[in-house]
XYZ file of C-alpha atoms in Angstrom:
571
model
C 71.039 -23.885 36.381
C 68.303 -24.618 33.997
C 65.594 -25.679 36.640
C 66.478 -22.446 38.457
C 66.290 -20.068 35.300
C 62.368 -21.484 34.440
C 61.605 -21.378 38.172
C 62.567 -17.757 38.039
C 60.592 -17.469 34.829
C 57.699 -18.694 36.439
C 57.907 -17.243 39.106
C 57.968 -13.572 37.742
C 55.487 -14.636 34.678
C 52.005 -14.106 36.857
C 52.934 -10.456 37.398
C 53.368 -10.041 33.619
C 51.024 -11.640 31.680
C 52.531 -5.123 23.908
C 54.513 -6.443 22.402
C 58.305 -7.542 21.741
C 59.636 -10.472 19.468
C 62.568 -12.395 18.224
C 65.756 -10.669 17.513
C 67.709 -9.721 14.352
C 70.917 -11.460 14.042
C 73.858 -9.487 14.748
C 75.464 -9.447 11.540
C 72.648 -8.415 9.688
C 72.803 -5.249 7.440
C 69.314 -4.601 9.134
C 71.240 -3.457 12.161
C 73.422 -0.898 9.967
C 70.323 0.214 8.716
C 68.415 0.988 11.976
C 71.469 2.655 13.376
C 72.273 4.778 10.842
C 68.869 5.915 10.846
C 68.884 6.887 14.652
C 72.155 9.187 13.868
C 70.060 10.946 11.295
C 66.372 11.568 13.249
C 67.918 10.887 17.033
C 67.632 9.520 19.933
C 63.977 7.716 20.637
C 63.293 7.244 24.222
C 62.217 2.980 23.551
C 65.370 2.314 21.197
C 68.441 1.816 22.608
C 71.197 0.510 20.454
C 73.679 -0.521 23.053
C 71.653 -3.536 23.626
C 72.207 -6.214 20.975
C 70.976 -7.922 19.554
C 67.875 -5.745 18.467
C 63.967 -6.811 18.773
C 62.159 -7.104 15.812
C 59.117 -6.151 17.315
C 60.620 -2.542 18.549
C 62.845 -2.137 15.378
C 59.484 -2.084 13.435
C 57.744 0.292 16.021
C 60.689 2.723 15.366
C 60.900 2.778 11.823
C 56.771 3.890 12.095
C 57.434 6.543 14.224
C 59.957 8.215 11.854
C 58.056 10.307 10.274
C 56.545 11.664 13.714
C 60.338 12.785 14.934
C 60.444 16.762 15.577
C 63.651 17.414 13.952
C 63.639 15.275 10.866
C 60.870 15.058 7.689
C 60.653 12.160 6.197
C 61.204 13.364 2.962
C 64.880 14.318 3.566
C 65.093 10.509 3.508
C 66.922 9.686 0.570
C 65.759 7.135 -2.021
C 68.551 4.536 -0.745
C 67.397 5.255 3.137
C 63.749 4.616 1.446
C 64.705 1.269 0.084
C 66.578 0.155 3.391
C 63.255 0.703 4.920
C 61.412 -1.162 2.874
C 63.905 -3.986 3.383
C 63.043 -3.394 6.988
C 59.718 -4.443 6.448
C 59.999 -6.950 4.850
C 62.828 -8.809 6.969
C 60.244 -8.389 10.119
C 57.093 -9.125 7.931
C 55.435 -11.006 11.017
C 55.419 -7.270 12.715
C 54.048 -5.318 9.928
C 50.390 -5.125 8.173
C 50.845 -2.368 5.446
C 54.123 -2.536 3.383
C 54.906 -5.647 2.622
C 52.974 -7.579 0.191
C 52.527 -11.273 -0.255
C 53.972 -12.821 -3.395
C 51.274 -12.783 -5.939
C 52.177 -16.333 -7.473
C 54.385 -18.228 -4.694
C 55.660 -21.501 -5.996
C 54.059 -24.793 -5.817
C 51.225 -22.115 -3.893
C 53.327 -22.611 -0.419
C 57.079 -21.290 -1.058
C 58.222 -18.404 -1.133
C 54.428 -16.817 -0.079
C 56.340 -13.862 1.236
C 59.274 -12.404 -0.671
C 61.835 -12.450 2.713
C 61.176 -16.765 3.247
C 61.099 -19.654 1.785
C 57.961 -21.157 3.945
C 55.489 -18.609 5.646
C 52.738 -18.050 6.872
C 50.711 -15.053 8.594
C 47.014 -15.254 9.748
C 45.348 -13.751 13.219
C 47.289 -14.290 15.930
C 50.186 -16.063 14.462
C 53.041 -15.845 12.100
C 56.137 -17.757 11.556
C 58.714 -18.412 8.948
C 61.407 -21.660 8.174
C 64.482 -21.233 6.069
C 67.091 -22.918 5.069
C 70.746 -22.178 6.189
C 73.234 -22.554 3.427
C 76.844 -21.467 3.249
C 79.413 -22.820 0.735
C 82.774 -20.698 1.080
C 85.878 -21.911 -1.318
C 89.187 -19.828 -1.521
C 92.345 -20.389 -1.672
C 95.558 -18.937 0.320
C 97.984 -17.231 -2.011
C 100.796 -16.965 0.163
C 103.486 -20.252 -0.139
C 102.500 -22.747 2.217
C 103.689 -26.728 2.052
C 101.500 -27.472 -0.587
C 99.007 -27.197 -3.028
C 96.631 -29.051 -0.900
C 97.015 -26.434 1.724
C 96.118 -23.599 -0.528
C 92.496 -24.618 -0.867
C 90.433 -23.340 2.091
C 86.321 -24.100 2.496
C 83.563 -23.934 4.513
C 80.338 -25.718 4.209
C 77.224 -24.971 6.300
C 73.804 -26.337 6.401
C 71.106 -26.545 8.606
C 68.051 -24.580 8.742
C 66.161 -21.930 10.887
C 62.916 -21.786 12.080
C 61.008 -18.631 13.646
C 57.714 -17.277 14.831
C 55.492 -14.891 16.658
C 51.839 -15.802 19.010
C 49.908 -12.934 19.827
C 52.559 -10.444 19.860
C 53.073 -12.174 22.924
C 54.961 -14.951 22.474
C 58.053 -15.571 20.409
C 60.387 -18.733 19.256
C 63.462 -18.999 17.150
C 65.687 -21.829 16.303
C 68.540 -22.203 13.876
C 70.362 -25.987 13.441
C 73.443 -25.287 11.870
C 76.392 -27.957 11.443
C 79.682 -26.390 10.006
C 82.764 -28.431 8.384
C 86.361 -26.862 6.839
C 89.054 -25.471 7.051
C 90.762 -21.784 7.735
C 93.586 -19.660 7.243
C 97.008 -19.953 8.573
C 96.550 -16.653 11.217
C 92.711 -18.621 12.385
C 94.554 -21.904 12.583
C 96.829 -20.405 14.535
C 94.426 -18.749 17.151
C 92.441 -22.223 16.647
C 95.375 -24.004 18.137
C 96.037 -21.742 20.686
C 92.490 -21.551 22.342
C 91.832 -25.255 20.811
C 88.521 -23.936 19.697
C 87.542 -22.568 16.263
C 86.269 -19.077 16.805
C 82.633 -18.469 17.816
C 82.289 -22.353 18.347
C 82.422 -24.603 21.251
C 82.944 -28.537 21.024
C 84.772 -29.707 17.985
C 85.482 -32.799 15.989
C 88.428 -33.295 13.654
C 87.346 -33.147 9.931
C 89.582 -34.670 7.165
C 92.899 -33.272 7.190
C 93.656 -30.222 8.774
C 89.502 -29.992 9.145
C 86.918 -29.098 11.862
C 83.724 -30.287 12.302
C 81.202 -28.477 15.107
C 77.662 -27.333 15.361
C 76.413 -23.374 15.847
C 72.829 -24.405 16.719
C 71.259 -21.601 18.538
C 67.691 -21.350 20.335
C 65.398 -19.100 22.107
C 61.917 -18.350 23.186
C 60.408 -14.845 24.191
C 57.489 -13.928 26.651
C 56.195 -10.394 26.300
C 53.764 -9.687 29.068
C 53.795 -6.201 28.784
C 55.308 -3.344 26.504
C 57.669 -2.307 28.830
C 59.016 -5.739 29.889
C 60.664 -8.650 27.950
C 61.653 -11.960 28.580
C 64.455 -14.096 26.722
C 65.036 -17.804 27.527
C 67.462 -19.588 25.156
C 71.150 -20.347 23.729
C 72.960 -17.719 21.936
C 74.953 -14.900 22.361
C 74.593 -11.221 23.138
C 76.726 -7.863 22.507
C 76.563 -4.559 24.728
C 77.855 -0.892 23.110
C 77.407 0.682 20.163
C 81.629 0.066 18.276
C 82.544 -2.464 15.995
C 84.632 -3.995 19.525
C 82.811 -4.715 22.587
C 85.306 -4.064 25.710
C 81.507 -5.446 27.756
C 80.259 -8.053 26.465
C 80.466 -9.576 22.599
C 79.551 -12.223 20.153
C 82.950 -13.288 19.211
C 82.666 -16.583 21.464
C 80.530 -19.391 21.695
C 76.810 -19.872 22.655
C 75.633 -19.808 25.951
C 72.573 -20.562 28.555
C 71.054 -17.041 29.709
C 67.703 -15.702 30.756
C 67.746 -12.046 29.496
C 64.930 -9.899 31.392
C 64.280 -6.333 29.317
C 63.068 -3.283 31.272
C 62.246 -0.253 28.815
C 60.333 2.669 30.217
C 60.155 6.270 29.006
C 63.939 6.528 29.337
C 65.166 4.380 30.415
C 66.740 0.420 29.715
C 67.265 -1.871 32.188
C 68.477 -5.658 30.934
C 69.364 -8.022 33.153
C 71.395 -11.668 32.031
C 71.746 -14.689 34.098
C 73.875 -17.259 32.066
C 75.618 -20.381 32.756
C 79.012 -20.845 30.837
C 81.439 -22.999 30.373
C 85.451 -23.135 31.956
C 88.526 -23.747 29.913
C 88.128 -26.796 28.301
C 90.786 -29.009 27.353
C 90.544 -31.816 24.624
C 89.946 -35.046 25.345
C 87.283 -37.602 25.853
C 83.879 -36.861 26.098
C 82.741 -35.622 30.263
C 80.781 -33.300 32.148
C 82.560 -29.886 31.526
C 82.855 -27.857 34.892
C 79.955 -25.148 34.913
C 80.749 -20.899 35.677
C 78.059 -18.665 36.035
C 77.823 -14.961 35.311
C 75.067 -11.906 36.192
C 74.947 -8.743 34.037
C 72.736 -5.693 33.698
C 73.222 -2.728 32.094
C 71.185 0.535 32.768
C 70.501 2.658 29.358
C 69.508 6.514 29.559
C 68.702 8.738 26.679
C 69.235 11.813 28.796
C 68.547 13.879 26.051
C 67.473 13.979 22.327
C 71.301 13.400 21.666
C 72.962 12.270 24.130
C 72.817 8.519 26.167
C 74.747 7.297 29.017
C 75.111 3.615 30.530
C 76.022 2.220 33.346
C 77.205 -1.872 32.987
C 77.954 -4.169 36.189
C 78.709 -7.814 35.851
C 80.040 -10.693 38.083
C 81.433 -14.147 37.107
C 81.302 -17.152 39.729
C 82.002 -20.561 40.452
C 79.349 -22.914 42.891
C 79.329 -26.699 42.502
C 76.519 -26.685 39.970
C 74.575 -24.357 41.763
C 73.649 -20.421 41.003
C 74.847 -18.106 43.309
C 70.666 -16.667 44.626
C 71.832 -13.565 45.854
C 72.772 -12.534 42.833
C 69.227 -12.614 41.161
C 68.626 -10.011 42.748
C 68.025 -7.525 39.799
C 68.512 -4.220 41.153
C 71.181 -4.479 43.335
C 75.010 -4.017 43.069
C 76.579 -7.034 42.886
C 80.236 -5.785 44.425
C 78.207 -5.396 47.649
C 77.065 -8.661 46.919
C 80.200 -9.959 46.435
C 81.851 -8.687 49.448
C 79.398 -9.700 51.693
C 80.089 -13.252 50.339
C 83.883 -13.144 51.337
C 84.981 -11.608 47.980
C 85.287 -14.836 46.551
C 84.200 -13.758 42.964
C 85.187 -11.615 39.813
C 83.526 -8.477 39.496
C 83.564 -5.600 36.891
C 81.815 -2.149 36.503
C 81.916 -0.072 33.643
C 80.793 3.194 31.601
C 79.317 3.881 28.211
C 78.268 6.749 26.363
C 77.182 7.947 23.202
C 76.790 11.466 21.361
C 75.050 12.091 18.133
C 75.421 15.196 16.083
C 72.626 15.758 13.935
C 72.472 14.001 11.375
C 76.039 12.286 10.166
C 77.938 11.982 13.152
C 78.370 9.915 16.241
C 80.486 9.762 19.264
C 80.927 7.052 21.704
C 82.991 5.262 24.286
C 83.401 2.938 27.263
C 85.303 1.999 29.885
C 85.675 -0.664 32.078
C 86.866 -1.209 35.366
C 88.147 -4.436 36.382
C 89.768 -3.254 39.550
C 92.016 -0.058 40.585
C 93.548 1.014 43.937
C 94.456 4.723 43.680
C 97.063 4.227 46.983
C 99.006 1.416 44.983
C 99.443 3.348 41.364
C 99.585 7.333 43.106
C 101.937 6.440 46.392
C 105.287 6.526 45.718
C 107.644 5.447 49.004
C 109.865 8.218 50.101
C 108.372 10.804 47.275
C 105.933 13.440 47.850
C 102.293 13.297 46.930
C 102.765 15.675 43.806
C 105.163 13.508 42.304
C 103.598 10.546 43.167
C 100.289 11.553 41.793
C 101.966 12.865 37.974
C 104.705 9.522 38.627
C 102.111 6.331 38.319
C 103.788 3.135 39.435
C 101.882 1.167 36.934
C 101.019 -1.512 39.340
C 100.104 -5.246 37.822
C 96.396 -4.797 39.591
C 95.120 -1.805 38.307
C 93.423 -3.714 35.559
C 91.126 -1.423 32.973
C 90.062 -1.248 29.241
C 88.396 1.180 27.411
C 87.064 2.739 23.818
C 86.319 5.659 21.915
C 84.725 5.632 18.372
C 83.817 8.148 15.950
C 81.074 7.485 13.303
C 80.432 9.748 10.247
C 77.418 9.059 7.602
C 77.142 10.161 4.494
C 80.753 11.304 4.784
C 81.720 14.278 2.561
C 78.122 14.417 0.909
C 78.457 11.265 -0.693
C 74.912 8.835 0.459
C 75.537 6.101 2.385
C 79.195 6.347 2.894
C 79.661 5.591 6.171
C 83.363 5.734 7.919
C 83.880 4.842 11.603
C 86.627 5.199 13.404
C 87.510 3.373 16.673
C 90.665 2.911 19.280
C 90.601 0.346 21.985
C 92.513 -0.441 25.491
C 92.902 -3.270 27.563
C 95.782 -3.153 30.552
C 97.471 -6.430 31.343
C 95.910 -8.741 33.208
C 92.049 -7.093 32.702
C 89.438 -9.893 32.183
C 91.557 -11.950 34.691
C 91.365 -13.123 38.415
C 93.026 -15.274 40.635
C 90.631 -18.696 39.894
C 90.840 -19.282 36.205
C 87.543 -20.734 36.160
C 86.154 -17.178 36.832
C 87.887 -15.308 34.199
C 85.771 -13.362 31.876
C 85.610 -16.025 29.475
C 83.575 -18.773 27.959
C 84.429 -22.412 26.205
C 88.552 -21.161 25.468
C 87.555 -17.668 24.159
C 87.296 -13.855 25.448
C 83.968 -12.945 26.638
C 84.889 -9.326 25.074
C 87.716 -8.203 22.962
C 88.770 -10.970 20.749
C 92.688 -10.200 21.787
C 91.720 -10.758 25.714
C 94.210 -7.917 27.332
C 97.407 -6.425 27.222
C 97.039 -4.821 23.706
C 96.045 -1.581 22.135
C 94.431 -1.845 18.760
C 93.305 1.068 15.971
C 90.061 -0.176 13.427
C 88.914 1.917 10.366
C 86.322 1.321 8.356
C 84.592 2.227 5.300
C 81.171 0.890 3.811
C 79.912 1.913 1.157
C 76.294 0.752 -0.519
C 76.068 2.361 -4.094
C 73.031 0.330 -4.434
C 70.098 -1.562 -2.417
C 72.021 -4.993 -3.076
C 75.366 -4.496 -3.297
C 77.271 -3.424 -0.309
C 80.980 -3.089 -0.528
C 83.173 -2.517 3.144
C 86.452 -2.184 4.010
C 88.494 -2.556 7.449
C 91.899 -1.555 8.238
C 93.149 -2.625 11.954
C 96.801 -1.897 13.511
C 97.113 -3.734 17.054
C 100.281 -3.437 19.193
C 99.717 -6.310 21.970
C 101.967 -8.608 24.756
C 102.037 -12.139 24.283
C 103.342 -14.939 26.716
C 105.976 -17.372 26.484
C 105.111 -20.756 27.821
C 106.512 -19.730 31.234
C 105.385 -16.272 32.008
C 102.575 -14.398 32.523
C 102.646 -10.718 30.932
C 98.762 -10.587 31.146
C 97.086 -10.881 27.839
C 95.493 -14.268 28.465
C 92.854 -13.816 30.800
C 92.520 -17.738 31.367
C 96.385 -17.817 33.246
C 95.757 -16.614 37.177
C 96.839 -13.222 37.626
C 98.473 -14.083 40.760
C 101.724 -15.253 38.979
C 102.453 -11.949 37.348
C 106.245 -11.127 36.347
C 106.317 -7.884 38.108
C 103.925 -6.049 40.922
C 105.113 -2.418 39.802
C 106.068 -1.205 36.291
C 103.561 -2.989 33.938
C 102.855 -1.802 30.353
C 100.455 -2.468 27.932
C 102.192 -4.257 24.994
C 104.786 -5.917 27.718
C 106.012 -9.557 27.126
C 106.168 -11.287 23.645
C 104.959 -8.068 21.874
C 103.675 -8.389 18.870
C 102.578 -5.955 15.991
C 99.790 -7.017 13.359
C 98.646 -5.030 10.461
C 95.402 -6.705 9.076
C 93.240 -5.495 5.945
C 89.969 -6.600 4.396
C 87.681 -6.192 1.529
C 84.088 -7.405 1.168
C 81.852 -7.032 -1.791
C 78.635 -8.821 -0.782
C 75.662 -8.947 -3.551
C 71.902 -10.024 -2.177
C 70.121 -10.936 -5.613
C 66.959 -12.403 -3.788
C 66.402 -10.999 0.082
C 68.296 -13.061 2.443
C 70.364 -14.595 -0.087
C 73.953 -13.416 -0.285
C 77.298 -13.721 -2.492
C 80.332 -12.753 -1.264
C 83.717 -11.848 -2.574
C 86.100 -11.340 0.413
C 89.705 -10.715 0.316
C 92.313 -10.529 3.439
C 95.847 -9.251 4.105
C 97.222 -9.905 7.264
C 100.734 -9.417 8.932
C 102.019 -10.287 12.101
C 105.264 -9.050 13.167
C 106.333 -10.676 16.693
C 109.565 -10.302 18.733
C 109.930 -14.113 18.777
C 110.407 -14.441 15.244
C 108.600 -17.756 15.302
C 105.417 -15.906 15.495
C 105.762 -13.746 12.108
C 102.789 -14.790 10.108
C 101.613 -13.481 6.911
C 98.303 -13.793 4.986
C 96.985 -13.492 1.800
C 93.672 -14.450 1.237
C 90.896 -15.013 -1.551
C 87.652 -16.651 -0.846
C 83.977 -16.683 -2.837
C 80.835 -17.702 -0.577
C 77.689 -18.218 -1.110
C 75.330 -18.285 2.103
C 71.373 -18.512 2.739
C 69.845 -17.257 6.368
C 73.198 -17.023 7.445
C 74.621 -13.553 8.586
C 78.412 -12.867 7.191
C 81.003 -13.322 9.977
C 84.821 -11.811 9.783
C 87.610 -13.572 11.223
C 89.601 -9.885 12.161
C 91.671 -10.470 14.407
C-alpha cells in the first residue's frame, strides 16, 4: 500500500509542480473561530468547511479577504471576533507577513521568538515551528466504586510536535505523543468492549487498571498549484459540518491515506486512499490483516448561502494489495464495484448546509448504506397503497442521517453560540457480510462513535466571555440497541450482517436497548497561546434493559495540556 500511494504521488507530481499548508488540528478553537466567521460574512467560493481538517494556508487567505465580502463590513466585527482574528494570525504565523509580530526579547534569544511557539523560525522561503506536547490530567470519580484507589483517574502525555512550511510549496508536520492512565468507569467500559482505548490503536497494559499507547501522527504536503493539494501521512480526517460525523470522523485511530484536494471557483473535490486496519484481537505481537478504503467528496457553494455535497466511499479487502480500479478519481465506485462481482462495501451519501445571514446555520446528511424500495414498499397479498404508507422495515435497508441547527450570538448576547443536532443510524448500517470490510478501523466506528442501531439528541452551548476563557456545555440523550453475546440486533458494525434476528420488522433501538443521559461542563483558560487549563466535569447515566449494564458517572478532573487539542470522551 505504501509503495503504491508514492508511486501515485509521483506519478501525478510532474503535472503539478500557490499555495496550501499543514492543517489545524481538529479540536482547535481556531476551527470555531473560522466557522463562526463564515455564518456571519458567508459562503466563500475556496472555503469549504465540510472538509476537515482545515489548511492553514487557505484559513489565512480567508480571514484577508473579509473585509472584501459584499454583504458584511468589517467593522460590524465585534471586538471579541477582532481578537479571535488576531489569534488567527498568530496560530498560522508561517502564512502571514503583517500582523503578527516577533517577540521583542525572546528568551535565551531563541525561545519563544514568536509569541504562538516555543522554537521558531521564519526567513525567505522557509518557516517552521517545534513544541512541546504536554498533558497532565488528575481527577477523581465521585461516584462509590471498590476503592479509594479507584477514585483517582490521570492522564499523562508527552511528546512533542514539529511543523513547517518550504516555499509555500511544501509542507511537513509531525507530533510524537506517548499517553499513559487511566479512565472512567463508562470509557473503561467501551475500552473493554472494543479492547481499544478510544482514538488509539495498539495498547500496552499500564500499572493497574492502566493503558499505555502512542498517538504519534505524521504528514507531508505538496502544493503544486493553488487549486490542487496533496496530503501524504498518518492521521485522521472528518467530513460535515455537526459536532457527529454520520461520513467520516476522528473518533478512531490513525490511519495511512493520500488525500488529493481539488478547489476551483466552486467547487471541492477531495479524494482519500487509506489503508486501515481489521478487528484486532489481543494477543502477541503479528502482522495485523490490512483493509483498504477510497473516498471523495464533491463540495458546491451553489450560492452565497447555500452548499451541497455529494460523498461516495468503498471499503475492501485484497491480500495486501490496493484494489487499482479504484484510483480512479472521478469515477463512481458502485459501478466499480459491480463490475468486480460486488464483492465490496459501498456507501453514498448527501450533505447540505444553509446559512442565514449572520447567526444561523442549517445542515444535514444522509447516508445510504443500501435500500431496496421492492423489499420495504411490497407487501404480499396487499395493495400498492398500503404497501407503500405500511413499510416492512426490512433488516437491509440500512441508512443514517443528521440535521443540525446552529445559532451565534444567540439572543444578542456575543459569542454565545448554541447548536443543536439529532442523529440516525438503522440497524445494521456501517455493516456487511465480511467483517473485515465493515466501516471501521483498529476496533472502532469509522463514523458515529455508537456504530448503528441508535438515535441520539446533542445540545450545546459555548460561551467565550473573554479572549482566554472559553466555557461549553453539552447535553446528549441517546436511545440505542445493544447485543447479547448471541444475537445480532445490528449496532455493532464489526458482527456480519448476515446473521440478523429477523429479515422483516427491524427497529432502531431493537435488542438490548439502552437509554443514556450524559452531561458535561468545560471551563478551559489559555494564559499563554497554546497553553491550556482545564476544569471539566461529567455526569453520565446509562439505563439498560439488562440491568447489568446500568452505569452511572460522576466525574471531576483538572488538566493541564501544551500543543495538545482538548478531546471529550461523549459518548
Amino acid at each position: 500500500m505504501r509503495k503504491l500511494l508514492i508511486t501515485y504521488s509521483i506519478v501525478l507530481l510532474p503535472f503539478l509542480i500557490s499555495a496550501q499548508g499543514t492543517f489545524i488540528p481538529m479540536g482547535s478553537e481556531v476551527n470555531h473561530y473560522l466557522q463562526r466567521l463564515e455564518i456571519k460574512t458567508g459562503l466563500v467560493k475556496e472555503f469549504h468547511t465540510s472538509n476537515k481538517p482545515f489548511d492553514r494556508k487557505m484559513s489565512i487567505d480567508y480571514i484577508n479577504g473579509l473585509d472584501s465580502l459584499s454583504d458584511m463590513d468589517v467593522d460590524d466585527l465585534t471586538k471579541m471576533d477582532k481578537e479571535n482574528i488576531d489569534y488567527i494570525y498568530k496560530d498560522n504565523f508561517e502564512f502571514d507577513d503583517f500582523h503578527t509580530e516577533m517577540t521583542e526579547n525572546p528568551k535565551l534569544k531563541f525561545l519563544w521568538k514568536h509569541p504562538a511557539h516555543f522554537i521558531s523560525a521564519k526567513v525567505p522561503h522557509f518557516a517552521f515551528a517545534v513544541n512541546p506536547a504536554i498533558q497532565i490530567r488528575l481527577g477523581g470519580s465521585l461516584t462509590d466504586e471498590a476503592t479509594k484507589k479507584d477514585k483517582f483517574k490521570y492522564v499523562t502525555s508527552k511528546g512533542f510536535e514539529i511543523r513547517g512550511q518550504v516555499d509555500d510549496i511544501f509542507g511537513f508536520y509531525a507530533l510524537f505523543l506517548s499517553e499513559q492512565g487511566n479512565f472512567p468507569n463508562y470509557v473503561q467500559d467501551y475500552i473493554r468492549r472494543t479492547q481499544t482505548p478510544p482514538g488509539a490503536g495498539y495498547w500496552k497494559e499500564y500499572k493497574r487498571g492502566g493503558y499505555d499507547y502512542f498517538l504519534a501522527k505524521g504528514y507531508v504536503t505538496i502544493t503544486p498549484s493553488k487549486h490542487f493539494h496533496m496530503q501524504f501521512g498518518y492521521d485522521n480526517n472528518f467530513i460535515g459540518d455537526g459536532i457527529r460525523s454520520m461520513f467520516l470522523s476522528d473518533f478512531g485511530a490513525n490511519y495511512l491515506f493520500l488525500k488529493l484536494n481539488t478547489n476551483v471557483w466552486k467547487f471541492n473535490y477531495q479524494n482519500i486512499f487509506a489503508e486501515l486496519t481489521k478487528y484486532y484481537p489481543r494477543g502477541g505481537d503479528r502482522l495485523l490483516t490490512k483493509k483498504y478504503m477510497a473516498m471523495h467528496h464533491l463540495s458546491i457553494n451553489v450560492t452565497k448561502n447555500v452548499n451541497i455535497g455529494v460523498f461516495e466511499s468503498v471499503m475492501f479487502r485484497r491480500e495486501n494489495t490496493f484494489e487499482l480500479q479504484y484510483l480512479n478519481p472521478v469515477i463512481f465506485y458502485r459501478s466499480i464495484e459491480q463490475a468486480l462481482g460486488s464483492p465490496d462495501n459501498a456507501f453514498i451519501g448527501f450533505d447540505f448546509k444553509v446559512n442565514i445571514p449572520k447567526h444561523v446555520q442549517i445542515y444535514g446528511q444522509l447516508l445510504l448504506d443500501e435500500f431496496n424500495f421492492s423489499k420495504e414498499f411490497s407487501t404480499p397479498g396487499k395493495s400498492k397503497i398500503y404497501s407503500l404508507f405500511h413499510p416492512r422495515k426490512w433488516w437491509g435497508n440500512k441508512f443514517a442521517a443528521q440535521l443540525g441547527v446552529k445559532y451565534i450570538d444567540a439572543f444578542g448576547v456575543d459569542h454565545l453560540d448554541l447548536q443543536l443536532e439529532a442523529n440516525i443510524a438503522r440497524p445494521y448500517t456501517y455493516s456487511h457480510y465480511d467483517t473485515i470490510t465493515s466501516w471501521t478501523h483498529y476496533n472502532q466506528p469509522l463514523a458515529h462513535p455508537l456504530g448503528a442501531n441508535f438515535k441520539e439528541i446533542i445540545f450545546q452551548v459555548k460561551y467565550q466571555p473573554i479572549q482566554k476563557l472559553f466555557l461549553s456545555s453539552r447535553f446528549i440523550y441517546d436511545n440505542k440497541g445493544e447485543d447479547n453475546d448471541t444475537t445480532n440486533w445490528g449496532g455493532n458494525p464489526y458482527k456480519v450482517y448476515g446473521t440478523f434476528e429477523r429479515e422483516f420488522g427491524n427497529t432502531t433501538g431493537q435488542g438490548v436497548n439502552a437509554k443514556t443521559f450524559y452531561v458535561d461542563f468545560v471551563a478551559t483558560y489559555e494564559p499563554w497561546h497554546n497553553i491550556f487549563v482545564d476544569l471539566t466535569y461529567v455526569y453520565r447515566k446509562k439505563k439498560s434493559e439488562d440491568m447489568a449494564r446500568n452505569l452511572q458517572t460522576h466525574f471531576l478532573n483538572l488538566n493541564l495540556r501544551w500543543s495538545i487539542p482538548y478531546r471529550r470522551y461523549d459518548f
